[in-house]
């Protein structure tokens, strides 16, 4: 009797472990700061405003607010946008791109790429008046990549059926 119970518990224990580690890795990838992973400093320092886009781009509002503040501050002669982001959501990236494109005729917008400026970060940088990057900056890749885990064989092995 005990060996029959253990025979069914092992597949479920393995399935639980796999799902637990999958969830743990997903949380670590999606973990962002409360403002969506974007750090913004919209204060003018002398004549150049600094706007930082750090981490996954999930919310455009803090960046748009900082860009608007810099645009309408008469003391600000240029805006430096520091991008250190692997990208993020399409909508916020497009909104930030459009804001930089709108500001560019009035004030120069220099984009400085950090260690990573990929996907949405690269898209945002392309709107700038000038782009600065180190030789080691990882950049490029405008597109959509989403990984999915196919656990159908594991579920079949564990005799788990999904019904809708």
PDB file of C-alpha atoms in Angstrom:
ATOM      1  CA  UNK A   1       0.000   0.000   0.000  1.00  0.00           C
ATOM      2  CA  UNK A   2       2.814   2.412   0.907  1.00  0.00           C
ATOM      3  CA  UNK A   3       4.718   1.727  -2.310  1.00  0.00           C
ATOM      4  CA  UNK A   4       1.563   2.476  -4.380  1.00  0.00           C
ATOM      5  CA  UNK A   5       1.155   5.816  -2.617  1.00  0.00           C
ATOM      6  CA  UNK A   6       4.845   6.676  -3.093  1.00  0.00           C
ATOM      7  CA  UNK A   7       4.604   5.758  -6.755  1.00  0.00           C
ATOM      8  CA  UNK A   8       1.996   8.495  -7.238  1.00  0.00           C
ATOM      9  CA  UNK A   9       3.608  11.019  -4.895  1.00  0.00           C
ATOM     10  CA  UNK A  10       6.960  11.079  -6.704  1.00  0.00           C
ATOM     11  CA  UNK A  11       5.589  12.489 -10.012  1.00  0.00           C
ATOM     12  CA  UNK A  12       3.610  15.129  -8.122  1.00  0.00           C
ATOM     13  CA  UNK A  13       6.631  16.054  -6.022  1.00  0.00           C
ATOM     14  CA  UNK A  14       8.712  16.450  -9.182  1.00  0.00           C
ATOM     15  CA  UNK A  15       5.966  18.493 -10.847  1.00  0.00           C
ATOM     16  CA  UNK A  16       5.689  20.689  -7.759  1.00  0.00           C
ATOM     17  CA  UNK A  17       9.464  21.241  -7.685  1.00  0.00           C
ATOM     18  CA  UNK A  18       9.568  22.146 -11.370  1.00  0.00           C
ATOM     19  CA  UNK A  19       6.666  24.577 -11.022  1.00  0.00           C
ATOM     20  CA  UNK A  20       8.176  26.072  -7.867  1.00  0.00           C
ATOM     21  CA  UNK A  21      11.532  26.774  -9.527  1.00  0.00           C
ATOM     22  CA  UNK A  22       9.793  28.059 -12.665  1.00  0.00           C
ATOM     23  CA  UNK A  23       7.715  30.474 -10.563  1.00  0.00           C
ATOM     24  CA  UNK A  24      10.797  31.524  -8.593  1.00  0.00           C
ATOM     25  CA  UNK A  25      12.750  32.275 -11.757  1.00  0.00           C
ATOM     26  CA  UNK A  26       9.793  34.144 -13.262  1.00  0.00           C
ATOM     27  CA  UNK A  27       9.494  36.326 -10.161  1.00  0.00           C
ATOM     28  CA  UNK A  28      13.205  37.146 -10.241  1.00  0.00           C
ATOM     29  CA  UNK A  29      13.001  38.144 -13.913  1.00  0.00           C
ATOM     30  CA  UNK A  30       9.900  40.263 -13.470  1.00  0.00           C
ATOM     31  CA  UNK A  31      10.986  41.797 -10.172  1.00  0.00           C
ATOM     32  CA  UNK A  32      11.006  45.548 -10.581  1.00  0.00           C
ATOM     33  CA  UNK A  33      11.008  48.553  -8.354  1.00  0.00           C
ATOM     34  CA  UNK A  34       7.643  50.048  -7.286  1.00  0.00           C
ATOM     35  CA  UNK A  35       7.778  52.575 -10.129  1.00  0.00           C
ATOM     36  CA  UNK A  36       7.993  49.856 -12.779  1.00  0.00           C
ATOM     37  CA  UNK A  37      11.773  49.504 -12.779  1.00  0.00           C
ATOM     38  CA  UNK A  38      12.356  53.015 -14.080  1.00  0.00           C
ATOM     39  CA  UNK A  39      14.528  55.426 -12.134  1.00  0.00           C
ATOM     40  CA  UNK A  40      13.984  59.044 -13.067  1.00  0.00           C
ATOM     41  CA  UNK A  41      15.731  62.239 -12.120  1.00  0.00           C
ATOM     42  CA  UNK A  42      13.965  65.120 -13.823  1.00  0.00           C
ATOM     43  CA  UNK A  43      15.670  67.953 -11.992  1.00  0.00           C
ATOM     44  CA  UNK A  44      17.753  70.313 -14.043  1.00  0.00           C
ATOM     45  CA  UNK A  45      21.369  70.512 -13.019  1.00  0.00           C
ATOM     46  CA  UNK A  46      22.597  73.776 -14.459  1.00  0.00           C
ATOM     47  CA  UNK A  47      21.620  73.617 -18.100  1.00  0.00           C
ATOM     48  CA  UNK A  48      21.362  69.876 -18.735  1.00  0.00           C
ATOM     49  CA  UNK A  49      18.486  67.721 -17.474  1.00  0.00           C
ATOM     50  CA  UNK A  50      19.168  64.076 -16.703  1.00  0.00           C
ATOM     51  CA  UNK A  51      16.448  61.478 -17.299  1.00  0.00           C
ATOM     52  CA  UNK A  52      17.378  57.903 -16.411  1.00  0.00           C
ATOM     53  CA  UNK A  53      15.647  54.813 -17.762  1.00  0.00           C
ATOM     54  CA  UNK A  54      16.963  51.894 -15.726  1.00  0.00           C
ATOM     55  CA  UNK A  55      15.575  48.370 -15.715  1.00  0.00           C
ATOM     56  CA  UNK A  56      12.586  46.922 -17.548  1.00  0.00           C
ATOM     57  CA  UNK A  57      10.369  49.539 -19.188  1.00  0.00           C
ATOM     58  CA  UNK A  58       6.923  48.852 -17.772  1.00  0.00           C
ATOM     59  CA  UNK A  59       5.544  52.349 -17.114  1.00  0.00           C
ATOM     60  CA  UNK A  60       6.187  55.485 -19.141  1.00  0.00           C
ATOM     61  CA  UNK A  61       4.644  58.055 -16.791  1.00  0.00           C
ATOM     62  CA  UNK A  62       7.721  58.824 -14.619  1.00  0.00           C
ATOM     63  CA  UNK A  63       9.886  59.256 -17.713  1.00  0.00           C
ATOM     64  CA  UNK A  64       7.280  61.330 -19.564  1.00  0.00           C
ATOM     65  CA  UNK A  65       6.865  63.598 -16.524  1.00  0.00           C
ATOM     66  CA  UNK A  66      10.636  64.124 -16.310  1.00  0.00           C
ATOM     67  CA  UNK A  67      10.885  64.807 -20.064  1.00  0.00           C
ATOM     68  CA  UNK A  68       8.009  67.317 -19.896  1.00  0.00           C
ATOM     69  CA  UNK A  69       9.592  69.091 -16.915  1.00  0.00           C
ATOM     70  CA  UNK A  70      12.898  69.366 -18.790  1.00  0.00           C
ATOM     71  CA  UNK A  71      11.215  70.487 -22.003  1.00  0.00           C
ATOM     72  CA  UNK A  72       9.342  73.372 -20.379  1.00  0.00           C
ATOM     73  CA  UNK A  73      12.182  74.478 -18.088  1.00  0.00           C
ATOM     74  CA  UNK A  74      13.723  77.527 -19.784  1.00  0.00           C
ATOM     75  CA  UNK A  75      17.023  77.005 -17.931  1.00  0.00           C
ATOM     76  CA  UNK A  76      17.425  73.569 -19.511  1.00  0.00           C
ATOM     77  CA  UNK A  77      19.326  73.796 -22.776  1.00  0.00           C
ATOM     78  CA  UNK A  78      19.638  70.041 -23.432  1.00  0.00           C
ATOM     79  CA  UNK A  79      18.391  66.723 -22.104  1.00  0.00           C
ATOM     80  CA  UNK A  80      20.586  63.721 -21.386  1.00  0.00           C
ATOM     81  CA  UNK A  81      18.656  60.436 -21.406  1.00  0.00           C
ATOM     82  CA  UNK A  82      20.589  57.586 -19.799  1.00  0.00           C
ATOM     83  CA  UNK A  83      19.272  54.199 -20.934  1.00  0.00           C
ATOM     84  CA  UNK A  84      20.317  51.030 -19.126  1.00  0.00           C
ATOM     85  CA  UNK A  85      17.437  48.737 -19.929  1.00  0.00           C
ATOM     86  CA  UNK A  86      16.825  45.368 -21.575  1.00  0.00           C
ATOM     87  CA  UNK A  87      13.552  46.739 -22.932  1.00  0.00           C
ATOM     88  CA  UNK A  88      10.059  46.058 -21.742  1.00  0.00           C
ATOM     89  CA  UNK A  89       6.495  46.744 -22.744  1.00  0.00           C
ATOM     90  CA  UNK A  90       5.807  48.074 -26.224  1.00  0.00           C
ATOM     91  CA  UNK A  91       3.340  50.824 -25.261  1.00  0.00           C
ATOM     92  CA  UNK A  92       5.533  52.671 -22.773  1.00  0.00           C
ATOM     93  CA  UNK A  93       8.566  52.379 -25.076  1.00  0.00           C
ATOM     94  CA  UNK A  94       6.580  53.938 -27.929  1.00  0.00           C
ATOM     95  CA  UNK A  95       5.287  56.740 -25.709  1.00  0.00           C
ATOM     96  CA  UNK A  96       8.807  57.655 -24.581  1.00  0.00           C
ATOM     97  CA  UNK A  97      10.074  57.478 -28.196  1.00  0.00           C
ATOM     98  CA  UNK A  98       7.301  59.852 -29.303  1.00  0.00           C
ATOM     99  CA  UNK A  99       8.014  62.277 -26.450  1.00  0.00           C
ATOM    100  CA  UNK A 100      11.710  62.461 -27.349  1.00  0.00           C
ATOM    101  CA  UNK A 101      10.809  62.940 -31.027  1.00  0.00           C
ATOM    102  CA  UNK A 102       8.478  65.795 -30.056  1.00  0.00           C
ATOM    103  CA  UNK A 103      11.100  67.499 -27.844  1.00  0.00           C
ATOM    104  CA  UNK A 104      14.036  67.055 -30.250  1.00  0.00           C
ATOM    105  CA  UNK A 105      13.268  70.047 -32.529  1.00  0.00           C
ATOM    106  CA  UNK A 106      13.219  72.420 -29.522  1.00  0.00           C
ATOM    107  CA  UNK A 107      16.114  71.019 -27.479  1.00  0.00           C
ATOM    108  CA  UNK A 108      18.870  68.516 -28.176  1.00  0.00           C
ATOM    109  CA  UNK A 109      18.227  65.115 -26.614  1.00  0.00           C
ATOM    110  CA  UNK A 110      21.440  63.131 -26.205  1.00  0.00           C
ATOM    111  CA  UNK A 111      20.977  59.466 -25.375  1.00  0.00           C
ATOM    112  CA  UNK A 112      23.688  57.650 -23.448  1.00  0.00           C
ATOM    113  CA  UNK A 113      23.477  53.860 -23.508  1.00  0.00           C
ATOM    114  CA  UNK A 114      24.612  51.983 -20.423  1.00  0.00           C
ATOM    115  CA  UNK A 115      25.634  48.354 -20.304  1.00  0.00           C
ATOM    116  CA  UNK A 116      22.352  47.290 -21.970  1.00  0.00           C
ATOM    117  CA  UNK A 117      20.035  49.220 -24.273  1.00  0.00           C
ATOM    118  CA  UNK A 118      18.121  46.511 -26.070  1.00  0.00           C
ATOM    119  CA  UNK A 119      14.637  46.193 -27.532  1.00  0.00           C
ATOM    120  CA  UNK A 120      12.557  49.098 -26.164  1.00  0.00           C
ATOM    121  CA  UNK A 121      15.696  50.743 -24.780  1.00  0.00           C
ATOM    122  CA  UNK A 122      17.260  50.721 -28.251  1.00  0.00           C
ATOM    123  CA  UNK A 123      13.995  51.998 -29.759  1.00  0.00           C
ATOM    124  CA  UNK A 124      13.937  54.918 -27.315  1.00  0.00           C
ATOM    125  CA  UNK A 125      17.592  55.721 -28.029  1.00  0.00           C
ATOM    126  CA  UNK A 126      16.928  55.888 -31.767  1.00  0.00           C
ATOM    127  CA  UNK A 127      14.760  58.983 -31.226  1.00  0.00           C
ATOM    128  CA  UNK A 128      17.635  61.015 -29.781  1.00  0.00           C
ATOM    129  CA  UNK A 129      19.527  63.806 -31.477  1.00  0.00           C
ATOM    130  CA  UNK A 130      22.744  61.931 -30.769  1.00  0.00           C
ATOM    131  CA  UNK A 131      23.465  58.472 -29.341  1.00  0.00           C
ATOM    132  CA  UNK A 132      26.504  57.633 -27.220  1.00  0.00           C
ATOM    133  CA  UNK A 133      27.457  54.035 -26.449  1.00  0.00           C
ATOM    134  CA  UNK A 134      30.476  52.181 -25.164  1.00  0.00           C
ATOM    135  CA  UNK A 135      32.063  49.470 -27.247  1.00  0.00           C
ATOM    136  CA  UNK A 136      30.766  46.924 -24.752  1.00  0.00           C
ATOM    137  CA  UNK A 137      27.160  48.145 -24.711  1.00  0.00           C
ATOM    138  CA  UNK A 138      24.726  45.378 -25.595  1.00  0.00           C
ATOM    139  CA  UNK A 139      22.191  46.952 -27.908  1.00  0.00           C
ATOM    140  CA  UNK A 140      19.795  46.214 -30.724  1.00  0.00           C
ATOM    141  CA  UNK A 141      17.016  43.661 -31.064  1.00  0.00           C
ATOM    142  CA  UNK A 142      13.773  45.469 -31.644  1.00  0.00           C
ATOM    143  CA  UNK A 143      11.273  42.671 -31.625  1.00  0.00           C
ATOM    144  CA  UNK A 144       9.310  40.363 -29.489  1.00  0.00           C
ATOM    145  CA  UNK A 145      10.736  37.292 -27.839  1.00  0.00           C
ATOM    146  CA  UNK A 146       8.773  35.413 -25.267  1.00  0.00           C
ATOM    147  CA  UNK A 147       9.793  32.090 -23.861  1.00  0.00           C
ATOM    148  CA  UNK A 148       7.272  29.436 -22.971  1.00  0.00           C
ATOM    149  CA  UNK A 149       7.916  26.221 -21.129  1.00  0.00           C
ATOM    150  CA  UNK A 150       6.388  23.123 -22.706  1.00  0.00           C
ATOM    151  CA  UNK A 151       5.618  20.789 -19.821  1.00  0.00           C
ATOM    152  CA  UNK A 152       3.129  18.647 -21.723  1.00  0.00           C
ATOM    153  CA  UNK A 153       5.305  15.530 -21.575  1.00  0.00           C
ATOM    154  CA  UNK A 154       5.885  16.013 -17.854  1.00  0.00           C
ATOM    155  CA  UNK A 155       2.169  16.413 -17.248  1.00  0.00           C
ATOM    156  CA  UNK A 156       1.464  13.365 -19.371  1.00  0.00           C
ATOM    157  CA  UNK A 157       4.084  11.391 -17.422  1.00  0.00           C
ATOM    158  CA  UNK A 158       2.572  12.585 -14.128  1.00  0.00           C
ATOM    159  CA  UNK A 159      -0.889  11.619 -15.437  1.00  0.00           C
ATOM    160  CA  UNK A 160      -2.211  15.156 -15.031  1.00  0.00           C
ATOM    161  CA  UNK A 161      -5.053  16.154 -17.337  1.00  0.00           C
ATOM    162  CA  UNK A 162      -6.100  19.728 -17.969  1.00  0.00           C
ATOM    163  CA  UNK A 163      -9.772  20.338 -18.625  1.00  0.00           C
ATOM    164  CA  UNK A 164     -11.355  23.615 -19.594  1.00  0.00           C
TER     165      UNK A 164
END
